[in-house]
mmCIF file with all atom_site columns, C-alpha atoms in Angstrom:
data_model
loop_
_atom_site.group_PDB
_atom_site.id
_atom_site.type_symbol
_atom_site.label_atom_id
_atom_site.label_alt_id
_atom_site.label_comp_id
_atom_site.label_asym_id
_atom_site.label_entity_id
_atom_site.label_seq_id
_atom_site.pdbx_PDB_ins_code
_atom_site.Cartn_x
_atom_site.Cartn_y
_atom_site.Cartn_z
_atom_site.occupancy
_atom_site.B_iso_or_equiv
_atom_site.pdbx_formal_charge
_atom_site.auth_seq_id
_atom_site.auth_comp_id
_atom_site.auth_asym_id
_atom_site.auth_atom_id
_atom_site.pdbx_PDB_model_num
ATOM 1   C CA . MET A 1 1   ? 0.051   0.204   -0.030 1.00 90.00 ? 1   MET A CA 1
ATOM 2   C CA . ASN A 1 2   ? 1.674   3.653   -1.216 1.00 93.00 ? 2   ASN A CA 1
ATOM 3   C CA . ARG A 1 3   ? 0.423   6.510   1.337  1.00 95.00 ? 3   ARG A CA 1
ATOM 4   C CA . LYS A 1 4   ? -1.340  8.363   -1.103 1.00 96.00 ? 4   LYS A CA 1
ATOM 5   C CA . ILE A 1 5   ? -3.893  5.143   -0.173 1.00 96.00 ? 5   ILE A CA 1
ATOM 6   C CA . ALA A 1 6   ? -3.226  5.208   3.608  1.00 96.00 ? 6   ALA A CA 1
ATOM 7   C CA . ALA A 1 7   ? -3.690  8.489   4.014  1.00 97.00 ? 7   ALA A CA 1
ATOM 8   C CA . ARG A 1 8   ? -7.591  8.276   2.086  1.00 97.00 ? 8   ARG A CA 1
ATOM 9   C CA . CYS A 1 9   ? -8.470  5.848   4.477  1.00 97.00 ? 9   CYS A CA 1
ATOM 10  C CA . LEU A 1 10  ? -7.310  6.837   7.406  1.00 97.00 ? 10  LEU A CA 1
ATOM 11  C CA . ALA A 1 11  ? -8.517  10.823  6.246  1.00 97.00 ? 11  ALA A CA 1
ATOM 12  C CA . GLU A 1 12  ? -11.883 8.449   5.407  1.00 97.00 ? 12  GLU A CA 1
ATOM 13  C CA . LEU A 1 13  ? -12.196 7.205   8.970  1.00 97.00 ? 13  LEU A CA 1
ATOM 14  C CA . GLY A 1 14  ? -11.128 10.646  10.334 1.00 97.00 ? 14  GLY A CA 1
ATOM 15  C CA . ASN A 1 15  ? -14.543 11.678  10.216 1.00 97.00 ? 15  ASN A CA 1
ATOM 16  C CA . LEU A 1 16  ? -17.182 10.181  13.462 1.00 97.00 ? 16  LEU A CA 1
ATOM 17  C CA . THR A 1 17  ? -19.759 9.719   11.123 1.00 97.00 ? 17  THR A CA 1
ATOM 18  C CA . ARG A 1 18  ? -17.895 7.464   9.247  1.00 98.00 ? 18  ARG A CA 1
ATOM 19  C CA . LEU A 1 19  ? -16.151 6.175   11.656 1.00 98.00 ? 19  LEU A CA 1
ATOM 20  C CA . ASP A 1 20  ? -19.164 4.881   12.890 1.00 98.00 ? 20  ASP A CA 1
ATOM 21  C CA . ILE A 1 21  ? -20.067 3.539   9.985  1.00 98.00 ? 21  ILE A CA 1
ATOM 22  C CA . TYR A 1 22  ? -17.410 1.359   9.561  1.00 98.00 ? 22  TYR A CA 1
ATOM 23  C CA . ARG A 1 23  ? -17.329 0.092   13.054 1.00 98.00 ? 23  ARG A CA 1
ATOM 24  C CA . LEU A 1 24  ? -20.741 -1.145  12.816 1.00 98.00 ? 24  LEU A CA 1
ATOM 25  C CA . LEU A 1 25  ? -20.305 -2.910  9.481  1.00 98.00 ? 25  LEU A CA 1
ATOM 26  C CA . VAL A 1 26  ? -16.457 -4.207  10.979 1.00 98.00 ? 26  VAL A CA 1
ATOM 27  C CA . ARG A 1 27  ? -19.005 -6.133  14.281 1.00 97.00 ? 27  ARG A CA 1
ATOM 28  C CA . ALA A 1 28  ? -21.598 -6.969  11.818 1.00 98.00 ? 28  ALA A CA 1
ATOM 29  C CA . GLY A 1 29  ? -19.764 -8.972  10.244 1.00 97.00 ? 29  GLY A CA 1
ATOM 30  C CA . PRO A 1 30  ? -19.210 -11.105 6.958  1.00 96.00 ? 30  PRO A CA 1
ATOM 31  C CA . PRO A 1 31  ? -22.792 -10.597 6.170  1.00 96.00 ? 31  PRO A CA 1
ATOM 32  C CA . GLY A 1 32  ? -22.933 -7.399  6.251  1.00 97.00 ? 32  GLY A CA 1
ATOM 33  C CA . LEU A 1 33  ? -25.757 -4.406  6.802  1.00 98.00 ? 33  LEU A CA 1
ATOM 34  C CA . SER A 1 34  ? -28.304 -3.248  4.138  1.00 97.00 ? 34  SER A CA 1
ATOM 35  C CA . ILE A 1 35  ? -28.274 0.548   4.008  1.00 97.00 ? 35  ILE A CA 1
ATOM 36  C CA . THR A 1 36  ? -31.783 0.877   5.786  1.00 96.00 ? 36  THR A CA 1
ATOM 37  C CA . ASP A 1 37  ? -29.848 -1.528  8.965  1.00 97.00 ? 37  ASP A CA 1
ATOM 38  C CA . ILE A 1 38  ? -27.054 1.386   8.844  1.00 98.00 ? 38  ILE A CA 1
ATOM 39  C CA . GLN A 1 39  ? -29.233 4.272   9.183  1.00 97.00 ? 39  GLN A CA 1
ATOM 40  C CA . THR A 1 40  ? -31.602 2.307   11.237 1.00 97.00 ? 40  THR A CA 1
ATOM 41  C CA . ARG A 1 41  ? -29.194 1.818   13.844 1.00 98.00 ? 41  ARG A CA 1
ATOM 42  C CA . LEU A 1 42  ? -27.090 5.091   14.051 1.00 97.00 ? 42  LEU A CA 1
ATOM 43  C CA . ASP A 1 43  ? -29.681 7.286   13.384 1.00 96.00 ? 43  ASP A CA 1
ATOM 44  C CA . VAL A 1 44  ? -28.389 8.933   10.474 1.00 95.00 ? 44  VAL A CA 1
ATOM 45  C CA . PRO A 1 45  ? -30.270 10.832  7.800  1.00 96.00 ? 45  PRO A CA 1
ATOM 46  C CA . ALA A 1 46  ? -30.549 8.897   4.718  1.00 95.00 ? 46  ALA A CA 1
ATOM 47  C CA . SER A 1 47  ? -28.429 11.884  2.471  1.00 95.00 ? 47  SER A CA 1
ATOM 48  C CA . THR A 1 48  ? -26.046 12.055  5.532  1.00 96.00 ? 48  THR A CA 1
ATOM 49  C CA . LEU A 1 49  ? -25.726 8.096   5.316  1.00 97.00 ? 49  LEU A CA 1
ATOM 50  C CA . ALA A 1 50  ? -25.158 8.537   1.176  1.00 97.00 ? 50  ALA A CA 1
ATOM 51  C CA . PHE A 1 51  ? -22.864 11.341  1.455  1.00 97.00 ? 51  PHE A CA 1
ATOM 52  C CA . HIS A 1 52  ? -20.495 8.955   4.198  1.00 98.00 ? 52  HIS A CA 1
ATOM 53  C CA . LEU A 1 53  ? -21.112 5.869   2.260  1.00 98.00 ? 53  LEU A CA 1
ATOM 54  C CA . ARG A 1 54  ? -19.533 7.375   -0.750 1.00 97.00 ? 54  ARG A CA 1
ATOM 55  C CA . GLY A 1 55  ? -16.875 8.088   0.808  1.00 97.00 ? 55  GLY A CA 1
ATOM 56  C CA . LEU A 1 56  ? -15.821 4.807   2.391  1.00 98.00 ? 56  LEU A CA 1
ATOM 57  C CA . VAL A 1 57  ? -16.546 2.798   -0.402 1.00 98.00 ? 57  VAL A CA 1
ATOM 58  C CA . THR A 1 58  ? -14.366 5.518   -2.656 1.00 97.00 ? 58  THR A CA 1
ATOM 59  C CA . ALA A 1 59  ? -11.335 4.389   -0.269 1.00 97.00 ? 59  ALA A CA 1
ATOM 60  C CA . GLY A 1 60  ? -11.693 1.023   -0.360 1.00 97.00 ? 60  GLY A CA 1
ATOM 61  C CA . LEU A 1 61  ? -13.119 0.630   3.094  1.00 98.00 ? 61  LEU A CA 1
ATOM 62  C CA . VAL A 1 62  ? -16.150 -0.673  2.509  1.00 98.00 ? 62  VAL A CA 1
ATOM 63  C CA . ALA A 1 63  ? -17.952 -2.683  -0.487 1.00 98.00 ? 63  ALA A CA 1
ATOM 64  C CA . GLN A 1 64  ? -21.685 -2.863  -1.503 1.00 98.00 ? 64  GLN A CA 1
ATOM 65  C CA . GLU A 1 65  ? -23.433 -5.263  -3.080 1.00 97.00 ? 65  GLU A CA 1
ATOM 66  C CA . LYS A 1 66  ? -27.377 -5.246  -4.811 1.00 96.00 ? 66  LYS A CA 1
ATOM 67  C CA . ASN A 1 67  ? -29.130 -7.204  -3.598 1.00 91.00 ? 67  ASN A CA 1
ATOM 68  C CA . GLY A 1 68  ? -32.519 -7.173  -5.844 1.00 94.00 ? 68  GLY A CA 1
ATOM 69  C CA . ARG A 1 69  ? -33.672 -3.635  -4.418 1.00 95.00 ? 69  ARG A CA 1
ATOM 70  C CA . THR A 1 70  ? -31.799 -3.490  -1.355 1.00 96.00 ? 70  THR A CA 1
ATOM 71  C CA . VAL A 1 71  ? -27.700 -2.596  -0.894 1.00 97.00 ? 71  VAL A CA 1
ATOM 72  C CA . ILE A 1 72  ? -25.715 -4.390  1.353  1.00 98.00 ? 72  ILE A CA 1
ATOM 73  C CA . CYS A 1 73  ? -22.602 -2.956  2.938  1.00 98.00 ? 73  CYS A CA 1
ATOM 74  C CA . ARG A 1 74  ? -19.611 -4.471  4.047  1.00 98.00 ? 74  ARG A CA 1
ATOM 75  C CA . ALA A 1 75  ? -16.168 -3.844  5.490  1.00 98.00 ? 75  ALA A CA 1
ATOM 76  C CA . ARG A 1 76  ? -13.619 -4.550  3.536  1.00 98.00 ? 76  ARG A CA 1
ATOM 77  C CA . TYR A 1 77  ? -10.559 -5.961  5.982  1.00 96.00 ? 77  TYR A CA 1
ATOM 78  C CA . ASP A 1 78  ? -8.400  -6.486  3.294  1.00 96.00 ? 78  ASP A CA 1
ATOM 79  C CA . ARG A 1 79  ? -8.352  -2.722  2.937  1.00 97.00 ? 79  ARG A CA 1
ATOM 80  C CA . MET A 1 80  ? -8.218  -2.213  6.932  1.00 96.00 ? 80  MET A CA 1
ATOM 81  C CA . ASP A 1 81  ? -5.273  -4.714  6.772  1.00 96.00 ? 81  ASP A CA 1
ATOM 82  C CA . GLY A 1 82  ? -3.297  -3.402  4.725  1.00 96.00 ? 82  GLY A CA 1
ATOM 83  C CA . VAL A 1 83  ? -3.903  0.311   6.104  1.00 96.00 ? 83  VAL A CA 1
ATOM 84  C CA . ILE A 1 84  ? -2.330  -1.432  9.529  1.00 95.00 ? 84  ILE A CA 1
ATOM 85  C CA . ALA A 1 85  ? 0.891   -2.762  7.990  1.00 94.00 ? 85  ALA A CA 1
ATOM 86  C CA . PHE A 1 86  ? 1.273   -0.228  5.780  1.00 95.00 ? 86  PHE A CA 1
ATOM 87  C CA . LEU A 1 87  ? 1.371   2.018   9.851  1.00 94.00 ? 87  LEU A CA 1
ATOM 88  C CA . ARG A 1 88  ? 3.552   -0.881  10.803 1.00 92.00 ? 88  ARG A CA 1
ATOM 89  C CA . GLU A 1 89  ? 5.855   -1.504  8.524  1.00 91.00 ? 89  GLU A CA 1
ATOM 90  C CA . HIS A 1 90  ? 9.149   -0.131  9.770  1.00 84.00 ? 90  HIS A CA 1
ATOM 91  C CA . CYS A 1 91  ? 7.560   -0.982  13.446 1.00 85.00 ? 91  CYS A CA 1
ATOM 92  C CA . CYS A 1 92  ? 10.150  -0.548  15.928 1.00 84.00 ? 92  CYS A CA 1
ATOM 93  C CA . GLU A 1 93  ? 13.132  -0.820  13.451 1.00 80.00 ? 93  GLU A CA 1
ATOM 94  C CA . GLY A 1 94  ? 14.850  1.507   14.977 1.00 80.00 ? 94  GLY A CA 1
ATOM 95  C CA . PHE A 1 95  ? 16.450  4.682   13.317 1.00 77.00 ? 95  PHE A CA 1
ATOM 96  C CA . ALA A 1 96  ? 20.739  3.383   13.957 1.00 69.00 ? 96  ALA A CA 1
ATOM 97  C CA . SER A 1 97  ? 21.622  3.510   10.340 1.00 63.00 ? 97  SER A CA 1
ATOM 98  C CA . ASP A 1 98  ? 19.730  6.900   9.198  1.00 62.00 ? 98  ASP A CA 1
ATOM 99  C CA . ALA A 1 99  ? 22.088  8.816   12.661 1.00 58.00 ? 99  ALA A CA 1
ATOM 100 C CA . PRO A 1 100 ? 25.217  10.437  11.782 1.00 62.00 ? 100 PRO A CA 1
ATOM 101 C CA . GLY A 1 101 ? 28.021  8.381   11.458 1.00 59.00 ? 101 GLY A CA 1
ATOM 102 C CA . GLY A 1 102 ? 25.849  4.902   11.637 1.00 54.00 ? 102 GLY A CA 1
ATOM 103 C CA . GLY A 1 103 ? 26.901  4.765   15.453 1.00 52.00 ? 103 GLY A CA 1
ATOM 104 C CA . ASP A 1 104 ? 25.044  2.780   18.231 1.00 52.00 ? 104 ASP A CA 1
ATOM 105 C CA . THR A 1 105 ? 21.835  4.197   18.926 1.00 51.00 ? 105 THR A CA 1
ATOM 106 C CA . PRO A 1 106 ? 19.686  2.684   21.365 1.00 51.00 ? 106 PRO A CA 1
ATOM 107 C CA . GLY A 1 107 ? 17.064  2.675   18.430 1.00 48.00 ? 107 GLY A CA 1
ATOM 108 C CA . GLU A 1 108 ? 18.762  -0.142  17.043 1.00 49.00 ? 108 GLU A CA 1
ATOM 109 C CA . LEU A 1 109 ? 18.359  -2.937  19.157 1.00 47.00 ? 109 LEU A CA 1
ATOM 110 C CA . ILE A 1 110 ? 14.790  -1.866  20.118 1.00 53.00 ? 110 ILE A CA 1
ATOM 111 C CA . ARG A 1 111 ? 12.829  -5.183  18.727 1.00 55.00 ? 111 ARG A CA 1
ATOM 112 C CA . CYS A 1 112 ? 8.768   -4.661  19.650 1.00 63.00 ? 112 CYS A CA 1
ATOM 113 C CA . GLY A 1 113 ? 8.183   -8.357  18.623 1.00 61.00 ? 113 GLY A CA 1
ATOM 114 C CA . TRP A 1 114 ? 4.803   -6.877  16.553 1.00 56.00 ? 114 TRP A CA 1
#
């Protein structure tokens, strides 16, 4: 995952309504929820919900599937896993190679086990 995609995903989740929607879909699991169910559970007006879902879908955090007249929304765990992996990519590596002279800095010995 590149920085631009990760930043877009994190920006979308930086809004409380979108964060609530995403967490609700994670809680629902693989079956997902219909737009009506999301609206009812979060008490969000239809137009507001449509706006926020569009952002989550565009960022790749939510997938939608039309089933007759019903639209089912599901959290895309693969995308969130990618964001988390991006954030942890250089976890606990330290900064020894970046330090002038490359000396022994405390950072090069730290390993957190993540």
